[in-house]
């Protein structure tokens, strides 16, 4: 934090050769017309902390920051460094014929180099090149052009921890890497799903290919058997034709023999020969028809052969089916027996569950009623406690007001005026000044604006100024005065009096004159001040008080003052205050030489400035505060007890409800198990009955035997 900034012969400070800035601990504003050196403080702060001229965009060489007409200038900066001893940085800039400007540096009085100052600023996290930490006037446009990301990065660097920006960047990189990994993972997962789908399709193709290979192998086997079958059929046909040829040859030989035997007589034999030839032709035609019938009967024979083989296979598989059916029946009987045993071994339903549940539910209802009652009581106590808290805050606020000067004075005004209207008016004015409601600054009540170091002087002011002056408000613009008068005139705002509002139209910075002479002129009589010199107040307020109460004509003395001598020798004086008495001289309006002098004792009974609220009133408020605090604490204990009761009852109800739920779950689980076993047993018995009622495969044996016989006969008949 900047504690002090000293400029000597520095650029821009044309009004003053030397300037000192001592900022406060909070927000500091430097206001003034153009050319008065506001920017000089910013330039001095930048250059004094080892910042470059490029950061300011005002000049390229440091010599240009020396005050016009001077050969050298200096900047002294005092910083709070977190150590008991503050850090003092000193930079002197001197003109140089060759380089244009050279600088001398010191840290805490020790000569050093510029890099040492830069390193120290880096240790203190002073970042002059960070627009979020140091923003010169000429860099505002550049600052406005920062993107949100750049603004965040610069702000992180400015907060203090240098690792924050690096960690943030690392977090961004990690986030990008994570997003990239997620995208790659999603891509790989998508590709995996695609490959799995493709693999499924290929698997189906593989199955179809295997089936095709099996079918092709079967076709190949059949094709390999086909020539042999064709050969057997052709051989059988050849044998049959050969037999018929042999029979035909035998018949032909017999006919020839008969022809030879019957050659005689020739005519008769010729006739017989013709008949034999006709018979031969008929036999040959019959042989051709038989060959055609044989070709037509081959497919029928093949079909009968396949049917015969299928019947033989079915007859051979009857025993296997009988065994499989017996095994299924045995397994079904075992499953029925096991399910029956499980059903019989189930535990019986628990006894007294309903009675126990009813008892627990009754206890839950009772506890719930108690909890609701305790919760209602707790809320009522909380409402009462809030009211007592408001009362405590109000009393504490009154005590705080008594403990501070303005609060004490405001309290005394409220007591004198018999109401809090003056306080409401003061709060309204303070809020208006803060929110910019008024055109100019509004002051008041005047009593709150006055600060007196000497208690005796405060007594003089109290006695010299009327009460109406102390409760007055002061404005500097007529429209502000009209606004205050209008506000205070509204009856519904709760102002129980009509505050006086004065509008000062003079020059507040004008020096207050003393028409009857300065106090130093009467020093030999023991006069030290005039009343306008014994207190501090805003210039406007001091001028109003002086004009209204003639403070510039009231003189202040001490116990060593000789008032009679002073008034005798200086007839122009008419108002003199000493610790014991007040001397007042009045001149007749009809005869200026007729003067009357009055002396009154200085009592100091008003206690407006010098006094404070009565201890009795404060003790009363303190006693009220303790009483209300005791009631508040008692309510807090009762609320805690009620909350503990609610918490305990809620926990008990939760345990009871859990116990009831556990009982219900146990009963439901047992019933569900019993229902499941019963359903399973019924299904198993149905399966067993269906297996027992299934027809015996051996009953098909006679039918298959008959089929084999019929097929064999049909084949034999074809042959």
Short mmCIF file of N, CA and C in Angstrom, two decimals, residues 74-210:
data_model
loop_
_atom_site.label_atom_id
_atom_site.label_comp_id
_atom_site.label_asym_id
_atom_site.label_seq_id
_atom_site.Cartn_x
_atom_site.Cartn_y
_atom_site.Cartn_z
N UNK A 74 13.11 14.61 -8.69
CA UNK A 74 13.18 13.37 -7.91
C UNK A 74 11.79 12.93 -7.48
N UNK A 75 11.71 11.62 -7.21
CA UNK A 75 10.47 11.00 -6.71
C UNK A 75 10.84 10.13 -5.53
N UNK A 76 10.12 10.31 -4.42
CA UNK A 76 10.33 9.47 -3.23
C UNK A 76 9.00 8.79 -2.91
N UNK A 77 9.03 7.46 -2.88
CA UNK A 77 7.79 6.67 -2.66
C UNK A 77 7.99 5.81 -1.42
N UNK A 78 7.04 5.92 -0.52
CA UNK A 78 7.06 5.09 0.70
C UNK A 78 5.94 4.07 0.60
N UNK A 79 6.33 2.78 0.69
CA UNK A 79 5.36 1.69 0.54
C UNK A 79 5.32 0.85 1.80
N UNK A 80 4.12 0.35 2.12
CA UNK A 80 3.99 -0.64 3.20
C UNK A 80 4.34 -2.00 2.61
N UNK A 81 5.42 -2.62 3.10
CA UNK A 81 5.91 -3.86 2.50
C UNK A 81 5.56 -5.09 3.30
N UNK A 82 4.72 -4.98 4.32
CA UNK A 82 4.39 -6.13 5.15
C UNK A 82 5.39 -6.35 6.27
N UNK A 83 6.40 -5.51 6.35
CA UNK A 83 7.40 -5.59 7.40
C UNK A 83 7.24 -4.39 8.33
N UNK A 84 7.81 -4.48 9.53
CA UNK A 84 7.67 -3.33 10.47
C UNK A 84 8.20 -2.03 9.86
N UNK A 85 9.23 -2.12 9.09
CA UNK A 85 9.81 -0.91 8.50
C UNK A 85 9.30 -0.75 7.08
N UNK A 86 8.73 0.41 6.72
CA UNK A 86 8.23 0.60 5.35
C UNK A 86 9.38 0.66 4.36
N UNK A 87 9.05 0.44 3.08
CA UNK A 87 10.03 0.47 2.01
C UNK A 87 10.02 1.86 1.37
N UNK A 88 11.19 2.49 1.29
CA UNK A 88 11.32 3.83 0.71
C UNK A 88 12.14 3.71 -0.58
N UNK A 89 11.53 4.08 -1.70
CA UNK A 89 12.19 4.03 -3.00
C UNK A 89 12.44 5.47 -3.45
N UNK A 90 13.70 5.77 -3.80
CA UNK A 90 14.07 7.13 -4.21
C UNK A 90 14.68 7.06 -5.61
N UNK A 91 14.18 7.94 -6.51
CA UNK A 91 14.76 8.03 -7.85
C UNK A 91 15.00 9.50 -8.19
N UNK A 92 16.24 9.81 -8.56
CA UNK A 92 16.59 11.17 -9.00
C UNK A 92 16.93 11.11 -10.48
N UNK A 93 16.28 11.98 -11.25
CA UNK A 93 16.48 12.02 -12.70
C UNK A 93 17.26 13.30 -13.02
N UNK A 94 18.40 13.13 -13.71
CA UNK A 94 19.24 14.27 -14.07
C UNK A 94 19.41 14.30 -15.59
N UNK A 95 19.51 15.52 -16.12
CA UNK A 95 19.73 15.67 -17.55
C UNK A 95 21.17 15.35 -17.88
N UNK A 96 21.35 14.76 -19.08
CA UNK A 96 22.68 14.38 -19.51
C UNK A 96 22.81 14.72 -20.98
N UNK A 97 23.92 15.29 -21.38
CA UNK A 97 24.09 15.76 -22.76
C UNK A 97 24.11 14.61 -23.75
N UNK A 98 24.66 13.47 -23.34
CA UNK A 98 24.79 12.34 -24.26
C UNK A 98 23.53 11.47 -24.29
N UNK A 99 23.15 10.95 -23.11
CA UNK A 99 22.01 10.03 -23.06
C UNK A 99 20.68 10.75 -22.92
N UNK A 100 20.71 12.00 -22.54
CA UNK A 100 19.46 12.74 -22.38
C UNK A 100 18.97 12.74 -20.95
N UNK A 101 19.11 11.64 -20.24
CA UNK A 101 18.66 11.58 -18.85
C UNK A 101 19.22 10.36 -18.16
N UNK A 102 19.72 10.54 -16.95
CA UNK A 102 20.24 9.43 -16.15
C UNK A 102 19.53 9.46 -14.81
N UNK A 103 19.52 8.29 -14.16
CA UNK A 103 18.78 8.14 -12.91
C UNK A 103 19.67 7.58 -11.84
N UNK A 104 19.46 8.04 -10.61
CA UNK A 104 20.11 7.52 -9.42
C UNK A 104 19.04 6.88 -8.56
N UNK A 105 19.34 5.68 -8.01
CA UNK A 105 18.33 4.91 -7.27
C UNK A 105 18.80 4.67 -5.84
N UNK A 106 17.81 4.63 -4.93
CA UNK A 106 18.10 4.28 -3.54
C UNK A 106 16.92 3.48 -2.99
N UNK A 107 17.26 2.46 -2.18
CA UNK A 107 16.26 1.67 -1.45
C UNK A 107 16.55 1.81 0.03
N UNK A 108 15.60 2.43 0.73
CA UNK A 108 15.78 2.67 2.18
C UNK A 108 17.09 3.41 2.45
N UNK A 109 17.42 4.36 1.57
CA UNK A 109 18.60 5.19 1.76
C UNK A 109 19.87 4.61 1.20
N UNK A 110 19.86 3.32 0.77
CA UNK A 110 21.07 2.69 0.25
C UNK A 110 21.05 2.75 -1.27
N UNK A 111 22.18 3.17 -1.86
CA UNK A 111 22.29 3.27 -3.31
C UNK A 111 22.16 1.88 -3.93
N UNK A 112 21.43 1.79 -5.03
CA UNK A 112 21.21 0.51 -5.68
C UNK A 112 21.03 0.74 -7.17
N UNK A 113 20.83 -0.33 -7.90
CA UNK A 113 20.60 -0.25 -9.34
C UNK A 113 19.10 -0.40 -9.61
N UNK A 114 18.76 -0.07 -10.85
CA UNK A 114 17.35 -0.15 -11.24
C UNK A 114 16.83 -1.59 -11.18
N UNK A 115 17.71 -2.57 -11.50
CA UNK A 115 17.26 -3.96 -11.47
C UNK A 115 16.92 -4.41 -10.04
N UNK A 116 17.60 -3.81 -9.03
CA UNK A 116 17.27 -4.14 -7.64
C UNK A 116 15.86 -3.66 -7.30
N UNK A 117 15.53 -2.46 -7.79
CA UNK A 117 14.18 -1.93 -7.54
C UNK A 117 13.14 -2.79 -8.24
N UNK A 118 13.44 -3.20 -9.49
CA UNK A 118 12.50 -4.06 -10.21
C UNK A 118 12.30 -5.38 -9.49
N UNK A 119 13.40 -5.97 -8.98
CA UNK A 119 13.28 -7.23 -8.26
C UNK A 119 12.45 -7.06 -6.99
N UNK A 120 12.64 -5.93 -6.31
CA UNK A 120 11.85 -5.67 -5.09
C UNK A 120 10.37 -5.51 -5.44
N UNK A 121 10.08 -4.82 -6.54
CA UNK A 121 8.68 -4.67 -6.96
C UNK A 121 8.07 -6.01 -7.34
N UNK A 122 8.91 -6.86 -7.96
CA UNK A 122 8.42 -8.20 -8.31
C UNK A 122 8.11 -9.00 -7.06
N UNK A 123 8.96 -8.85 -6.01
CA UNK A 123 8.70 -9.55 -4.75
C UNK A 123 7.41 -9.06 -4.10
N UNK A 124 7.09 -7.78 -4.26
CA UNK A 124 5.87 -7.21 -3.68
C UNK A 124 4.66 -7.35 -4.60
N UNK A 125 4.87 -8.04 -5.75
CA UNK A 125 3.78 -8.24 -6.73
C UNK A 125 3.25 -6.92 -7.28
N UNK A 126 4.14 -5.94 -7.46
CA UNK A 126 3.76 -4.67 -8.10
C UNK A 126 3.97 -4.85 -9.60
N UNK A 127 2.88 -4.87 -10.36
CA UNK A 127 2.92 -5.14 -11.79
C UNK A 127 2.47 -3.89 -12.54
N UNK A 128 3.42 -3.03 -12.86
CA UNK A 128 3.08 -1.78 -13.55
C UNK A 128 2.66 -2.02 -14.98
N UNK A 129 3.08 -3.16 -15.58
CA UNK A 129 2.67 -3.47 -16.95
C UNK A 129 1.34 -4.19 -17.02
N UNK A 130 0.68 -4.40 -15.87
CA UNK A 130 -0.63 -5.07 -15.81
C UNK A 130 -1.71 -3.99 -15.71
N UNK A 131 -2.53 -3.86 -16.74
CA UNK A 131 -3.54 -2.80 -16.77
C UNK A 131 -4.61 -3.00 -15.71
N UNK A 132 -4.72 -4.21 -15.15
CA UNK A 132 -5.69 -4.44 -14.07
C UNK A 132 -5.14 -4.00 -12.73
N UNK A 133 -3.84 -3.65 -12.67
CA UNK A 133 -3.24 -3.17 -11.43
C UNK A 133 -2.80 -1.71 -11.53
N UNK A 134 -2.36 -1.31 -12.72
CA UNK A 134 -1.91 0.06 -12.93
C UNK A 134 -2.43 0.52 -14.29
N UNK A 135 -3.36 1.48 -14.28
CA UNK A 135 -4.04 1.91 -15.50
C UNK A 135 -3.82 3.41 -15.71
N UNK A 136 -2.80 3.80 -16.49
CA UNK A 136 -2.61 5.23 -16.81
C UNK A 136 -3.74 5.73 -17.71
N UNK A 137 -3.86 7.03 -17.76
CA UNK A 137 -4.93 7.66 -18.53
C UNK A 137 -4.83 7.30 -20.01
N UNK A 138 -3.60 7.24 -20.55
CA UNK A 138 -3.43 7.01 -21.98
C UNK A 138 -3.56 5.54 -22.35
N UNK A 139 -3.78 4.66 -21.38
CA UNK A 139 -3.92 3.23 -21.65
C UNK A 139 -5.36 2.74 -21.47
N UNK A 140 -6.30 3.68 -21.29
CA UNK A 140 -7.69 3.29 -21.05
C UNK A 140 -8.27 2.58 -22.26
N UNK A 141 -7.98 3.09 -23.47
CA UNK A 141 -8.51 2.47 -24.70
C UNK A 141 -7.96 1.05 -24.84
N UNK A 142 -6.66 0.89 -24.57
CA UNK A 142 -6.06 -0.44 -24.64
C UNK A 142 -6.70 -1.38 -23.62
N UNK A 143 -6.99 -0.84 -22.43
CA UNK A 143 -7.66 -1.64 -21.39
C UNK A 143 -9.06 -2.06 -21.84
N UNK A 144 -9.78 -1.14 -22.49
CA UNK A 144 -11.15 -1.44 -22.92
C UNK A 144 -11.18 -2.51 -24.01
N UNK A 145 -10.06 -2.65 -24.75
CA UNK A 145 -10.01 -3.63 -25.83
C UNK A 145 -9.66 -5.03 -25.34
N UNK A 146 -9.37 -5.18 -24.06
CA UNK A 146 -9.03 -6.51 -23.54
C UNK A 146 -10.24 -7.43 -23.66
N UNK A 147 -10.00 -8.64 -24.13
CA UNK A 147 -11.07 -9.64 -24.19
C UNK A 147 -11.34 -10.17 -22.78
N UNK A 148 -12.50 -10.82 -22.57
CA UNK A 148 -12.77 -11.39 -21.24
C UNK A 148 -11.69 -12.36 -20.77
N UNK A 149 -11.14 -13.15 -21.70
CA UNK A 149 -10.09 -14.10 -21.30
C UNK A 149 -8.83 -13.36 -20.87
N UNK A 150 -8.45 -12.34 -21.66
CA UNK A 150 -7.27 -11.55 -21.28
C UNK A 150 -7.50 -10.80 -19.98
N UNK A 151 -8.72 -10.28 -19.79
CA UNK A 151 -9.04 -9.57 -18.54
C UNK A 151 -8.91 -10.51 -17.34
N UNK A 152 -9.41 -11.75 -17.48
CA UNK A 152 -9.30 -12.71 -16.39
C UNK A 152 -7.85 -13.05 -16.11
N UNK A 153 -7.05 -13.22 -17.17
CA UNK A 153 -5.64 -13.57 -16.98
C UNK A 153 -4.88 -12.45 -16.27
N UNK A 154 -5.12 -11.20 -16.70
CA UNK A 154 -4.44 -10.08 -16.07
C UNK A 154 -4.90 -9.89 -14.63
N UNK A 155 -6.19 -10.14 -14.38
CA UNK A 155 -6.72 -10.00 -13.01
C UNK A 155 -6.09 -11.05 -12.10
N UNK A 156 -5.94 -12.26 -12.59
CA UNK A 156 -5.30 -13.32 -11.79
C UNK A 156 -3.86 -12.95 -11.45
N UNK A 157 -3.16 -12.36 -12.43
CA UNK A 157 -1.79 -11.95 -12.14
C UNK A 157 -1.75 -10.83 -11.11
N UNK A 158 -2.82 -9.99 -11.12
CA UNK A 158 -2.80 -8.81 -10.25
C UNK A 158 -3.18 -9.14 -8.83
N UNK A 159 -3.88 -10.27 -8.61
CA UNK A 159 -4.38 -10.51 -7.24
C UNK A 159 -3.28 -10.80 -6.23
N UNK A 160 -2.17 -11.38 -6.67
CA UNK A 160 -1.11 -11.55 -5.69
C UNK A 160 -0.33 -12.83 -5.85
N UNK A 161 -0.98 -13.96 -6.11
CA UNK A 161 -0.30 -15.24 -6.20
C UNK A 161 0.15 -15.45 -7.65
N UNK A 162 1.46 -15.46 -7.87
CA UNK A 162 1.97 -15.57 -9.23
C UNK A 162 1.68 -16.94 -9.83
N UNK A 163 1.42 -17.94 -8.97
CA UNK A 163 1.14 -19.28 -9.48
C UNK A 163 -0.27 -19.43 -10.00
N UNK A 164 -1.14 -18.50 -9.66
CA UNK A 164 -2.55 -18.65 -10.03
C UNK A 164 -2.74 -18.69 -11.53
N UNK A 165 -2.09 -17.75 -12.26
CA UNK A 165 -2.24 -17.73 -13.72
C UNK A 165 -1.65 -18.99 -14.34
N UNK A 166 -0.47 -19.44 -13.82
CA UNK A 166 0.13 -20.67 -14.36
C UNK A 166 -0.77 -21.87 -14.11
N UNK A 167 -1.33 -21.95 -12.89
CA UNK A 167 -2.23 -23.06 -12.57
C UNK A 167 -3.49 -23.01 -13.44
N UNK A 168 -3.97 -21.78 -13.67
CA UNK A 168 -5.16 -21.66 -14.53
C UNK A 168 -4.85 -22.11 -15.95
N UNK A 169 -3.67 -21.70 -16.48
CA UNK A 169 -3.28 -22.13 -17.82
C UNK A 169 -3.12 -23.64 -17.87
N UNK A 170 -2.50 -24.20 -16.79
CA UNK A 170 -2.34 -25.65 -16.75
C UNK A 170 -3.70 -26.34 -16.71
N UNK A 171 -4.63 -25.75 -15.96
CA UNK A 171 -5.99 -26.31 -15.89
C UNK A 171 -6.65 -26.29 -17.27
N UNK A 172 -6.46 -25.17 -18.01
CA UNK A 172 -7.03 -25.08 -19.36
C UNK A 172 -6.41 -26.15 -20.26
N UNK A 173 -5.05 -26.30 -20.19
CA UNK A 173 -4.39 -27.32 -21.01
C UNK A 173 -4.88 -28.72 -20.65
N UNK A 174 -4.98 -28.98 -19.33
CA UNK A 174 -5.48 -30.29 -18.89
C UNK A 174 -6.91 -30.52 -19.38
N UNK A 175 -7.71 -29.44 -19.35
CA UNK A 175 -9.10 -29.56 -19.82
C UNK A 175 -9.13 -29.87 -21.31
N UNK A 176 -8.26 -29.16 -22.08
CA UNK A 176 -8.18 -29.45 -23.51
C UNK A 176 -7.73 -30.89 -23.75
N UNK A 177 -6.70 -31.33 -22.99
CA UNK A 177 -6.23 -32.71 -23.12
C UNK A 177 -7.33 -33.70 -22.78
N UNK A 178 -8.09 -33.38 -21.70
CA UNK A 178 -9.19 -34.25 -21.31
C UNK A 178 -10.26 -34.32 -22.40
N UNK A 179 -10.57 -33.13 -23.00
CA UNK A 179 -11.56 -33.12 -24.08
C UNK A 179 -11.07 -33.92 -25.27
N UNK A 180 -9.74 -33.76 -25.60
CA UNK A 180 -9.18 -34.54 -26.71
C UNK A 180 -9.25 -36.04 -26.42
N UNK A 181 -8.91 -36.42 -25.17
CA UNK A 181 -8.99 -37.84 -24.79
C UNK A 181 -10.42 -38.35 -24.87
N UNK A 182 -11.35 -37.51 -24.42
CA UNK A 182 -12.76 -37.93 -24.49
C UNK A 182 -13.20 -38.12 -25.93
N UNK A 183 -12.77 -37.15 -26.80
CA UNK A 183 -13.13 -37.30 -28.22
C UNK A 183 -12.51 -38.56 -28.81
N UNK A 184 -11.22 -38.82 -28.49
CA UNK A 184 -10.58 -40.03 -28.99
C UNK A 184 -11.26 -41.28 -28.45
N UNK A 185 -11.62 -41.24 -27.14
CA UNK A 185 -12.30 -42.40 -26.55
C UNK A 185 -13.65 -42.63 -27.23
N UNK A 186 -14.38 -41.51 -27.46
CA UNK A 186 -15.67 -41.66 -28.13
C UNK A 186 -15.48 -42.18 -29.56
N UNK A 187 -14.41 -41.68 -30.23
CA UNK A 187 -14.15 -42.16 -31.59
C UNK A 187 -13.82 -43.64 -31.59
N UNK A 188 -12.95 -44.06 -30.64
CA UNK A 188 -12.58 -45.48 -30.55
C UNK A 188 -13.80 -46.33 -30.20
N UNK A 189 -14.66 -45.80 -29.27
CA UNK A 189 -15.87 -46.54 -28.90
C UNK A 189 -16.80 -46.69 -30.10
N UNK A 190 -16.93 -45.58 -30.89
CA UNK A 190 -17.77 -45.66 -32.10
C UNK A 190 -17.21 -46.67 -33.08
N UNK A 191 -15.89 -46.60 -33.28
CA UNK A 191 -15.27 -47.56 -34.19
C UNK A 191 -15.42 -48.99 -33.69
N UNK A 192 -15.33 -49.17 -32.32
CA UNK A 192 -15.51 -50.50 -31.74
C UNK A 192 -16.91 -51.02 -32.02
N UNK A 193 -17.94 -50.13 -31.82
CA UNK A 193 -19.32 -50.55 -32.11
C UNK A 193 -19.48 -50.91 -33.58
N UNK A 194 -18.85 -50.10 -34.46
CA UNK A 194 -18.94 -50.40 -35.89
C UNK A 194 -18.28 -51.74 -36.21
N UNK A 195 -17.10 -51.97 -35.60
CA UNK A 195 -16.41 -53.24 -35.84
C UNK A 195 -17.20 -54.42 -35.28
N UNK A 196 -17.85 -54.18 -34.09
CA UNK A 196 -18.68 -55.25 -33.52
C UNK A 196 -19.87 -55.56 -34.43
N UNK A 197 -20.51 -54.49 -34.97
CA UNK A 197 -21.61 -54.72 -35.90
C UNK A 197 -21.11 -55.45 -37.14
N UNK A 198 -19.96 -55.00 -37.68
CA UNK A 198 -19.39 -55.66 -38.85
C UNK A 198 -19.04 -57.11 -38.54
N UNK A 199 -18.48 -57.33 -37.32
CA UNK A 199 -18.14 -58.69 -36.92
C UNK A 199 -19.38 -59.57 -36.84
N UNK A 200 -20.52 -58.97 -36.32
CA UNK A 200 -21.77 -59.72 -36.25
C UNK A 200 -22.26 -60.10 -37.64
N UNK A 201 -22.18 -59.10 -38.56
CA UNK A 201 -22.60 -59.42 -39.93
C UNK A 201 -21.69 -60.47 -40.56
N UNK A 202 -20.37 -60.34 -40.33
CA UNK A 202 -19.44 -61.34 -40.87
C UNK A 202 -19.67 -62.71 -40.25
N UNK A 203 -20.04 -62.73 -38.96
CA UNK A 203 -20.30 -64.01 -38.29
C UNK A 203 -21.49 -64.72 -38.95
N UNK A 204 -22.53 -63.89 -39.27
CA UNK A 204 -23.68 -64.50 -39.96
C UNK A 204 -23.27 -64.99 -41.35
N UNK A 205 -22.40 -64.20 -42.02
CA UNK A 205 -21.91 -64.66 -43.33
C UNK A 205 -21.11 -65.95 -43.19
N UNK A 206 -20.31 -66.02 -42.10
CA UNK A 206 -19.52 -67.24 -41.86
C UNK A 206 -20.44 -68.44 -41.66
N UNK A 207 -21.53 -68.23 -40.87
CA UNK A 207 -22.48 -69.33 -40.65
C UNK A 207 -23.11 -69.77 -41.97
N UNK A 208 -23.50 -68.76 -42.78
CA UNK A 208 -24.08 -69.11 -44.09
C UNK A 208 -23.06 -69.83 -44.98
N UNK A 209 -21.79 -69.34 -44.89
CA UNK A 209 -20.75 -69.99 -45.69
C UNK A 209 -20.54 -71.44 -45.26
N UNK A 210 -20.53 -71.66 -43.92
CA UNK A 210 -20.38 -73.04 -43.43
C UNK A 210 -21.53 -73.92 -43.89
#
